[in-house]
Structure formats: C-alpha cells, structure tokens
GROMACS .gro file of C-alpha atoms in nm:
model
  344
    1MET     CA    1  -1.323   1.311   4.815
    2THR     CA    2  -1.201   1.673   4.810
    3ASP     CA    3  -0.859   1.724   4.673
    4LEU     CA    4  -0.625   1.989   4.517
    5PHE     CA    5  -0.823   1.975   4.188
    6SER     CA    6  -1.170   1.986   4.329
    7PRO     CA    7  -1.362   2.305   4.232
    8TYR     CA    8  -1.420   2.554   4.505
    9LYS     CA    9  -1.689   2.820   4.557
   10LEU     CA   10  -1.699   3.109   4.799
   11LYS     CA   11  -1.997   3.342   4.748
   12GLY     CA   12  -1.971   3.444   4.383
   13LEU     CA   13  -1.610   3.336   4.344
   14GLU     CA   14  -1.589   2.998   4.161
   15LEU     CA   15  -1.252   2.841   4.119
   16LYS     CA   16  -1.171   2.536   3.895
   17ASN     CA   17  -0.910   2.412   4.159
   18ARG     CA   18  -0.777   2.488   4.504
   19ILE     CA   19  -0.435   2.624   4.379
   20VAL     CA   20  -0.342   2.984   4.454
   21LEU     CA   21  -0.062   3.196   4.335
   22PRO     CA   22  -0.011   3.418   4.640
   23PRO     CA   23   0.094   3.787   4.614
   24MET     CA   24   0.471   3.820   4.577
   25CYS     CA   25   0.619   4.155   4.492
   26GLN     CA   26   0.804   4.174   4.164
   27TYR     CA   27   0.966   4.523   4.224
   28SER     CA   28   0.948   4.568   3.847
   29VAL     CA   29   0.761   4.899   3.794
   30THR     CA   30   1.056   5.056   3.609
   31LYS     CA   31   0.893   5.392   3.561
   32LYS     CA   32   0.804   5.414   3.933
   33ASP     CA   33   0.451   5.517   3.854
   34GLY     CA   34   0.277   5.226   4.011
   35ILE     CA   35   0.151   5.107   3.671
   36ALA     CA   36   0.186   4.742   3.579
   37GLY     CA   37   0.411   4.676   3.284
   38GLU     CA   38   0.476   4.391   3.041
   39TRP     CA   39   0.674   4.191   3.303
   40HIS     CA   40   0.366   4.183   3.525
   41HIS     CA   41   0.141   4.092   3.240
   42THR     CA   42   0.358   3.808   3.126
   43HIS     CA   43   0.419   3.688   3.490
   44TYR     CA   44   0.057   3.661   3.589
   45VAL     CA   45  -0.098   3.547   3.261
   46SER     CA   46   0.162   3.269   3.225
   47ARG     CA   47   0.043   3.129   3.564
   48ALA     CA   48  -0.307   3.137   3.424
   49VAL     CA   49  -0.194   2.943   3.121
   50GLY     CA   50  -0.024   2.713   3.374
   51GLY     CA   51  -0.351   2.608   3.531
   52THR     CA   52  -0.364   2.820   3.850
   53GLY     CA   53  -0.714   2.843   3.994
   54LEU     CA   54  -0.669   3.174   4.174
   55ILE     CA   55  -0.399   3.440   4.102
   56ILE     CA   56  -0.358   3.716   4.364
   57ILE     CA   57  -0.177   4.022   4.223
   58GLU     CA   58   0.112   4.137   4.438
   59MET     CA   59   0.095   4.404   4.712
   60THR     CA   60  -0.065   4.705   4.543
   61ASP     CA   61  -0.045   5.021   4.746
   62VAL     CA   62  -0.299   5.297   4.827
   63GLU     CA   63  -0.055   5.592   4.805
   64PRO     CA   64   0.296   5.654   4.663
   65ASP     CA   65   0.463   5.652   5.003
   66GLY     CA   66   0.281   5.338   5.100
   67ARG     CA   67   0.500   5.129   4.872
   68ILE     CA   68   0.779   4.911   5.009
   69THR     CA   69   0.986   5.050   4.725
   70ASP     CA   70   0.921   5.291   4.439
   71TYR     CA   71   0.924   4.986   4.201
   72ASP     CA   72   0.594   4.853   4.342
   73LEU     CA   73   0.246   4.855   4.198
   74GLY     CA   74  -0.015   5.110   4.304
   75LEU     CA   75  -0.392   5.179   4.294
   76TRP     CA   76  -0.398   5.545   4.403
   77SER     CA   77  -0.477   5.673   4.058
   78ASP     CA   78  -0.735   5.584   3.778
   79GLU     CA   79  -0.434   5.579   3.542
   80GLN     CA   80  -0.330   5.249   3.702
   81ILE     CA   81  -0.652   5.073   3.622
   82PRO     CA   82  -0.617   4.981   3.250
   83ALA     CA   83  -0.292   4.776   3.279
   84LEU     CA   84  -0.444   4.578   3.569
   85ALA     CA   85  -0.762   4.522   3.381
   86ARG     CA   86  -0.565   4.379   3.085
   87ILE     CA   87  -0.403   4.123   3.325
   88VAL     CA   88  -0.745   4.028   3.457
   89GLU     CA   89  -0.906   3.992   3.116
   90ASP     CA   90  -0.625   3.788   2.966
   91SER     CA   91  -0.593   3.563   3.276
   92HIS     CA   92  -0.968   3.501   3.246
   93ARG     CA   93  -0.922   3.368   2.899
   94TYR     CA   94  -0.733   3.069   3.045
   95GLY     CA   95  -0.978   2.991   3.317
   96ALA     CA   96  -0.805   3.167   3.617
   97LYS     CA   97  -0.975   3.390   3.854
   98VAL     CA   98  -0.779   3.700   3.970
   99GLY     CA   99  -0.766   3.886   4.302
  100ILE     CA  100  -0.545   4.173   4.410
  101GLN     CA  101  -0.378   4.250   4.750
  102ILE     CA  102  -0.436   4.609   4.853
  103ALA     CA  103  -0.198   4.746   5.117
  104HIS     CA  104   0.019   5.019   5.274
  105ALA     CA  105   0.367   4.939   5.387
  106GLY     CA  106   0.360   5.187   5.679
  107ARG     CA  107   0.691   5.192   5.859
  108LYS     CA  108   0.837   4.946   5.607
  109ALA     CA  109   0.810   5.193   5.315
  110GLN     CA  110   1.180   5.195   5.241
  111ASP     CA  111   1.177   5.477   4.978
  112ALA     CA  112   0.934   5.708   5.154
  113PRO     CA  113   1.122   6.016   5.284
  114ILE     CA  114   0.946   5.982   5.616
  115PRO     CA  115   0.733   5.659   5.646
  116VAL     CA  116   0.414   5.664   5.861
  117SER     CA  117   0.276   5.420   6.108
  118SER     CA  118   0.044   5.366   6.400
  119SER     CA  119   0.331   5.480   6.635
  120PRO     CA  120   0.692   5.612   6.590
  121VAL     CA  121   0.858   5.273   6.631
  122PRO     CA  122   1.127   5.180   6.373
  123PHE     CA  123   1.148   4.824   6.236
  124ASN     CA  124   1.507   4.787   6.336
  125GLU     CA  125   1.814   4.989   6.413
  126GLN     CA  126   1.886   5.055   6.035
  127SER     CA  127   1.525   5.163   5.964
  128LYS     CA  128   1.385   5.508   5.950
  129THR     CA  129   1.177   5.620   6.243
  130PRO     CA  130   0.824   5.650   6.110
  131ARG     CA  131   0.590   5.947   6.186
  132GLU     CA  132   0.282   5.869   6.390
  133LEU     CA  133  -0.035   5.923   6.181
  134SER     CA  134  -0.273   6.168   6.349
  135THR     CA  135  -0.626   6.050   6.424
  136ASP     CA  136  -0.764   6.253   6.128
  137GLU     CA  137  -0.487   6.108   5.904
  138VAL     CA  138  -0.592   5.747   6.005
  139LYS     CA  139  -0.939   5.820   5.889
  140GLU     CA  140  -0.806   5.960   5.563
  141MET     CA  141  -0.609   5.643   5.520
  142VAL     CA  142  -0.922   5.440   5.550
  143GLU     CA  143  -1.056   5.648   5.266
  144LYS     CA  144  -0.755   5.568   5.054
  145PHE     CA  145  -0.815   5.189   5.099
  146ARG     CA  146  -1.174   5.248   5.000
  147LEU     CA  147  -1.078   5.428   4.675
  148ALA     CA  148  -0.828   5.167   4.586
  149ALA     CA  149  -1.089   4.904   4.625
  150ARG     CA  150  -1.323   5.098   4.402
  151ARG     CA  151  -1.050   5.098   4.132
  152ALA     CA  152  -0.997   4.730   4.179
  153ILE     CA  153  -1.364   4.669   4.112
  154GLN     CA  154  -1.345   4.886   3.799
  155ALA     CA  155  -1.045   4.679   3.680
  156GLY     CA  156  -1.262   4.367   3.696
  157PHE     CA  157  -1.099   4.173   3.976
  158ASP     CA  158  -1.280   3.870   4.112
  159THR     CA  159  -1.184   3.914   4.474
  160ILE     CA  160  -0.988   4.157   4.698
  161GLU     CA  161  -0.732   4.078   4.962
  162LEU     CA  162  -0.628   4.317   5.231
  163HIS     CA  163  -0.270   4.286   5.357
  164GLY     CA  164  -0.292   4.270   5.733
  165ALA     CA  165   0.023   4.064   5.774
  166HIS     CA  166   0.409   4.081   5.754
  167GLY     CA  167   0.440   4.406   5.957
  168TYR     CA  168   0.269   4.634   5.714
  169LEU     CA  169   0.024   4.909   5.811
  170ILE     CA  170  -0.287   4.718   5.910
  171HIS     CA  171  -0.066   4.482   6.106
  172GLN     CA  172   0.111   4.776   6.264
  173PHE     CA  173  -0.216   4.887   6.412
  174THR     CA  174  -0.318   4.538   6.515
  175SER     CA  175   0.010   4.457   6.697
  176PRO     CA  176   0.069   4.580   7.050
  177LEU     CA  177   0.440   4.599   6.955
  178THR     CA  178   0.388   4.880   6.716
  179ASN     CA  179   0.062   5.037   6.823
  180ARG     CA  180   0.128   5.248   7.132
  181ARG     CA  181  -0.135   5.511   7.054
  182SER     CA  182  -0.352   5.681   7.316
  183ASP     CA  183  -0.644   5.764   7.090
  184GLU     CA  184  -0.930   5.555   6.978
  185TYR     CA  185  -0.707   5.359   6.744
  186GLY     CA  186  -0.485   5.270   7.032
  187LYS     CA  187  -0.758   5.175   7.273
  188ASP     CA  188  -0.896   4.929   7.017
  189LEU     CA  189  -0.616   4.766   6.815
  190THR     CA  190  -0.867   4.625   6.567
  191LYS     CA  191  -1.047   4.957   6.494
  192PHE     CA  192  -0.833   5.059   6.196
  193GLY     CA  193  -0.856   4.708   6.038
  194CYS     CA  194  -1.235   4.707   6.096
  195GLU     CA  195  -1.280   5.036   5.940
  196VAL     CA  196  -1.077   4.947   5.628
  197ILE     CA  197  -1.274   4.619   5.605
  198ALA     CA  198  -1.605   4.816   5.619
  199ALA     CA  199  -1.493   5.069   5.367
  200VAL     CA  200  -1.360   4.814   5.120
  201LYS     CA  201  -1.675   4.592   5.159
  202GLY     CA  202  -1.881   4.904   5.093
  203GLU     CA  203  -1.727   4.917   4.738
  204MET     CA  204  -1.750   4.544   4.662
  205PRO     CA  205  -2.042   4.361   4.513
  206GLU     CA  206  -2.244   4.156   4.762
  207ASP     CA  207  -2.134   3.826   4.614
  208MET     CA  208  -1.760   3.913   4.609
  209PRO     CA  209  -1.556   3.763   4.896
  210LEU     CA  210  -1.305   3.973   5.091
  211ILE     CA  211  -0.981   3.803   5.187
  212LEU     CA  212  -0.760   3.918   5.471
  213ARG     CA  213  -0.393   3.796   5.502
  214ILE     CA  214  -0.278   3.786   5.862
  215SER     CA  215   0.036   3.692   6.054
  216ALA     CA  216  -0.103   3.444   6.292
  217GLN     CA  217   0.215   3.445   6.495
  218GLU     CA  218   0.484   3.718   6.515
  219TYR     CA  219   0.798   3.520   6.607
  220VAL     CA  220   0.947   3.826   6.772
  221GLU     CA  221   1.030   3.892   7.138
  222GLY     CA  222   0.705   3.998   7.319
  223GLY     CA  223   0.496   3.926   7.003
  224TYR     CA  224   0.155   3.769   6.995
  225GLY     CA  225   0.074   3.408   6.919
  226ILE     CA  226  -0.208   3.199   6.784
  227GLU     CA  227  -0.443   3.265   7.078
  228ASP     CA  228  -0.420   3.638   7.014
  229SER     CA  229  -0.463   3.611   6.645
  230LEU     CA  230  -0.772   3.388   6.695
  231LYS     CA  231  -0.917   3.684   6.906
  232PHE     CA  232  -0.850   3.962   6.662
  233SER     CA  233  -0.944   3.749   6.363
  234LYS     CA  234  -1.280   3.677   6.517
  235VAL     CA  235  -1.334   4.058   6.526
  236PHE     CA  236  -1.229   4.083   6.166
  237LYS     CA  237  -1.459   3.807   6.056
  238GLU     CA  238  -1.754   3.979   6.225
  239ALA     CA  239  -1.646   4.302   6.043
  240GLY     CA  240  -1.687   4.130   5.706
  241VAL     CA  241  -1.390   3.910   5.619
  242ASP     CA  242  -1.500   3.598   5.426
  243MET     CA  243  -1.156   3.422   5.415
  244PHE     CA  244  -0.829   3.442   5.582
  245HIS     CA  245  -0.493   3.389   5.428
  246ILE     CA  246  -0.269   3.255   5.703
  247SER     CA  247   0.098   3.359   5.714
  248ALA     CA  248   0.327   3.466   6.004
  249GLY     CA  249   0.604   3.696   6.115
  250GLY     CA  250   0.722   4.022   5.965
  251GLU     CA  251   0.650   4.261   6.253
  252GLY     CA  252   1.019   4.275   6.364
  253PRO     CA  253   1.346   4.097   6.361
  254ILE     CA  254   1.292   3.728   6.451
  255ALA     CA  255   1.392   3.646   6.800
  256ALA     CA  256   1.664   3.389   6.842
  257ASP     CA  257   1.447   3.161   7.051
  258GLY     CA  258   1.128   3.220   6.839
  259ARG     CA  259   1.257   3.125   6.495
  260PRO     CA  260   0.988   2.936   6.301
  261GLY     CA  261   1.052   2.600   6.142
  262THR     CA  262   1.173   2.586   5.789
  263HIS     CA  263   1.037   2.240   5.719
  264ALA     CA  264   0.767   2.177   5.460
  265ALA     CA  265   0.412   2.289   5.564
  266TYR     CA  266   0.549   2.458   5.883
  267GLN     CA  267   0.269   2.718   5.882
  268VAL     CA  268  -0.021   2.481   5.801
  269PRO     CA  269  -0.099   2.427   6.186
  270LEU     CA  270  -0.170   2.800   6.207
  271ALA     CA  271  -0.409   2.785   5.914
  272ARG     CA  272  -0.585   2.487   6.070
  273ALA     CA  273  -0.621   2.660   6.402
  274ILE     CA  274  -0.789   2.961   6.244
  275LYS     CA  275  -1.006   2.746   6.030
  276GLU     CA  276  -1.124   2.524   6.314
  277GLY     CA  277  -1.138   2.800   6.573
  278LEU     CA  278  -1.350   3.034   6.373
  279ASN     CA  279  -1.521   2.806   6.131
  280VAL     CA  280  -1.393   3.016   5.842
  281PRO     CA  281  -1.237   2.929   5.504
  282VAL     CA  282  -0.859   2.969   5.498
  283ILE     CA  283  -0.565   2.968   5.257
  284ALA     CA  284  -0.255   2.784   5.375
  285VAL     CA  285   0.102   2.886   5.288
  286GLY     CA  286   0.459   2.791   5.361
  287ARG     CA  287   0.675   2.548   5.169
  288LEU     CA  288   0.393   2.360   4.998
  289ASP     CA  289   0.571   2.310   4.670
  290ASP     CA  290   0.532   1.929   4.677
  291SER     CA  291   0.217   1.835   4.500
  292ALA     CA  292   0.133   1.542   4.728
  293LEU     CA  293   0.176   1.750   5.034
  294ALA     CA  294  -0.038   2.029   4.894
  295ASN     CA  295  -0.301   1.769   4.800
  296ALA     CA  296  -0.286   1.625   5.157
  297VAL     CA  297  -0.349   1.967   5.312
  298ILE     CA  298  -0.677   1.992   5.115
  299GLY     CA  299  -0.767   1.621   5.158
  300ASN     CA  300  -0.719   1.638   5.538
  301GLU     CA  301  -0.937   1.951   5.550
  302GLU     CA  302  -0.654   2.157   5.705
  303ALA     CA  303  -0.722   2.443   5.467
  304ASP     CA  304  -0.960   2.530   5.180
  305LEU     CA  305  -0.703   2.664   4.934
  306VAL     CA  306  -0.327   2.608   4.902
  307ALA     CA  307  -0.082   2.897   4.805
  308VAL     CA  308   0.221   2.792   4.617
  309GLY     CA  309   0.464   3.079   4.605
  310ARG     CA  310   0.827   2.994   4.532
  311GLY     CA  311   0.720   2.678   4.350
  312MET     CA  312   0.534   2.893   4.095
  313LEU     CA  313   0.820   3.137   4.074
  314LYS     CA  314   1.025   2.844   3.949
  315ASN     CA  315   0.760   2.680   3.743
  316PRO     CA  316   0.462   2.885   3.607
  317TYR     CA  317   0.308   2.551   3.503
  318TRP     CA  318   0.316   2.407   3.863
  319ALA     CA  319  -0.053   2.334   3.858
  320LEU     CA  320  -0.041   2.137   3.530
  321THR     CA  321   0.269   1.949   3.655
  322ALA     CA  322   0.082   1.875   3.984
  323ALA     CA  323  -0.209   1.735   3.802
  324VAL     CA  324   0.006   1.493   3.612
  325GLU     CA  325   0.195   1.388   3.924
  326LEU     CA  326  -0.137   1.331   4.117
  327HIS     CA  327  -0.310   1.160   3.816
  328LYS     CA  328  -0.583   1.425   3.823
  329GLU     CA  329  -0.782   1.535   3.518
  330THR     CA  330  -0.714   1.889   3.404
  331VAL     CA  331  -0.712   2.081   3.081
  332ILE     CA  332  -0.354   2.103   2.935
  333PRO     CA  333  -0.326   2.361   2.662
  334LYS     CA  334  -0.307   2.167   2.332
  335GLN     CA  335   0.008   2.342   2.248
  336TYR     CA  336   0.177   2.182   2.542
  337GLU     CA  337   0.017   1.835   2.534
  338ARG     CA  338   0.318   1.667   2.385
  339GLY     CA  339   0.539   1.789   2.662
  340PHE     CA  340   0.309   1.669   2.944
  341ALA     CA  341   0.231   1.344   2.765
  342LEU     CA  342   0.591   1.250   2.836
  343SER     CA  343   0.523   1.268   3.206
  344ARG     CA  344   0.208   1.063   3.214
   0.00000   0.00000   0.00000
C-alpha cells in the first residue's frame, strides 16, 4: 500500500517520502540583491531536519525587475549561486532533496518601475500598467530562464520547477485574459511556455525531472477552467514537463460567483483531473495540513506528492509529527527522540 511515507522516484529524483514543502516567498532578502541570507538557510534546512522529502525553494527570479518585491530571491547572477548551494548541501545532510522554483513576476512585479507582460493589461485598478514585451524581448526572456536554470544546476539542485501559475509571466502568456498579442506568441498561447521548457531542459541533466506549477482554474470572470488547462498542460507535457504542481487562481481579482472553496483539500480534484487526464505525476496542494487527509490523498492515488505549505510554516517538523500520528516508521533525529516519544 502506497502512503505518505512511501518512497518515491521520478527519473533520477529519489525521495524518502511523499511530503513537499512548496515554494512560499519569504520576502526576506534584506540587502535587495537577490542573495539568500541566514533566514533562508535556517528556514529551509530546518524543514530538512523536520523530515520533509522534497523542499522547493521559493520563487526565484530571472531578472531584478522580475521579482514580486525587491526582497525576493534571484538567479540572474553567479553571485547568487553560493548561498543557494549552501542550503542544498546542508539540506542533503538530513535526507531531503531540494528543488528551486524559477520565475518572473511579469505584471505582478510590484517594485519594478514599469513591469512587463505579454500585453499591457494591469492586474487591477491599483496596479501599474505593464509594458508589452516586444517579440525580440520575449526571446531574450527565454534566454534569461535558461541561464537561471544553468545556475540552479551549478548550485546542486535536485530538480527545477517553473512557475506557470498564479498570474506570473508564464501564466500571463498562457491565459487569454492577459495575452492579447498579435505576434507568434499571441497566436499560440503555449509558445512562450514551451520555449522556456525547452531552454531549461537543455541545461538539465537527462535524469533530472522538470516540474511545472500551473493554475488549473483561474476563478476570474472569463477565465479558463479545467478543460482548458488539460489542453495546454498536454502541450507542456509533450514539450518536456515531467510533473505538474497543481494550484489555481492568481490571474486576476476573484469573481464573486467564482470564488473557490476554502475547505480542506479543495484543490485536490484539480490535481486528480490532470493526473488522470494526462497520465502524468502531480503534486497536490490546498489545505492539506491534516496528516490523515494528506495520507488519504496519496493512498487514494489522487496525487503522487502532497505539498504542505501553511502547515510547515507553523511547524517545521510537520513530517515527523505526521509520522507519529500515522504510526509510520521514520527517522527522528536522536536529539529530538525524547520529545516525540511522548507522542507515541
């Protein structure tokens, strides 16, 4: 029987369990240089000590004006590699594998003087109107993703995730709401995403899986739904994506009549639909903090991995706690055995 603590293998990525720390921005680069600091090191390595199988470093951007805020991580410079490499190396000491989410915020780059996007469509009435990237600039952006991936490989990451969800740049090209171009990148809404995938795959070792995070449903007026995301995800799978990280929303203010549920596991049906529809491995997200529920998602084969975000913000040892609650065998650091023994 497969459960939350069953090992998992995808190409050359071997995980000790099915638990994922998803990328969550810490907004903690105090020097605004994109370089990970001590907060990032402590934050991520503590989750490795806490038994997490796969840690995905927060949204890390391919250029300075691609950040949500100036306090975000970057991979546009070789100077940003060593601090990330240290996080990877120290997380490996405790049995975790580490990925990194590479991205560009596009029109949601709050601190960019003039943000860029697929088309000059602001996020809302309070947002800056972005400048539409020229065709040549789009091709240059693909190159920036490629170089960021090269630096991620140099830093020793075990996998790379591209951020194609939550209304950031790849999503902005994929969505008809924000892509109103007349050039080749407007005639084919998947073209930019496919070119980024090809560029990044070209830098990755053959046995390293590429993950793509998508918004499977937009929850905005006129936004796409699961049938549409199945279609574009099929294209992205054929372009080289090995696993999909299934989220939703983010491309615009949520419509009053389209608000998603807030109950536990409300996004799992979207993950299951992509998994079954494309016969592809997926990561499920969305209020999966309860260990029994997370275990059921795996046991019922609704997803291959489970991301626990807010739960691990509250408790870096969520995975160890879950093992005790589910009566599963796991390695508890000897320094903490007395504490967890009280729970058994």
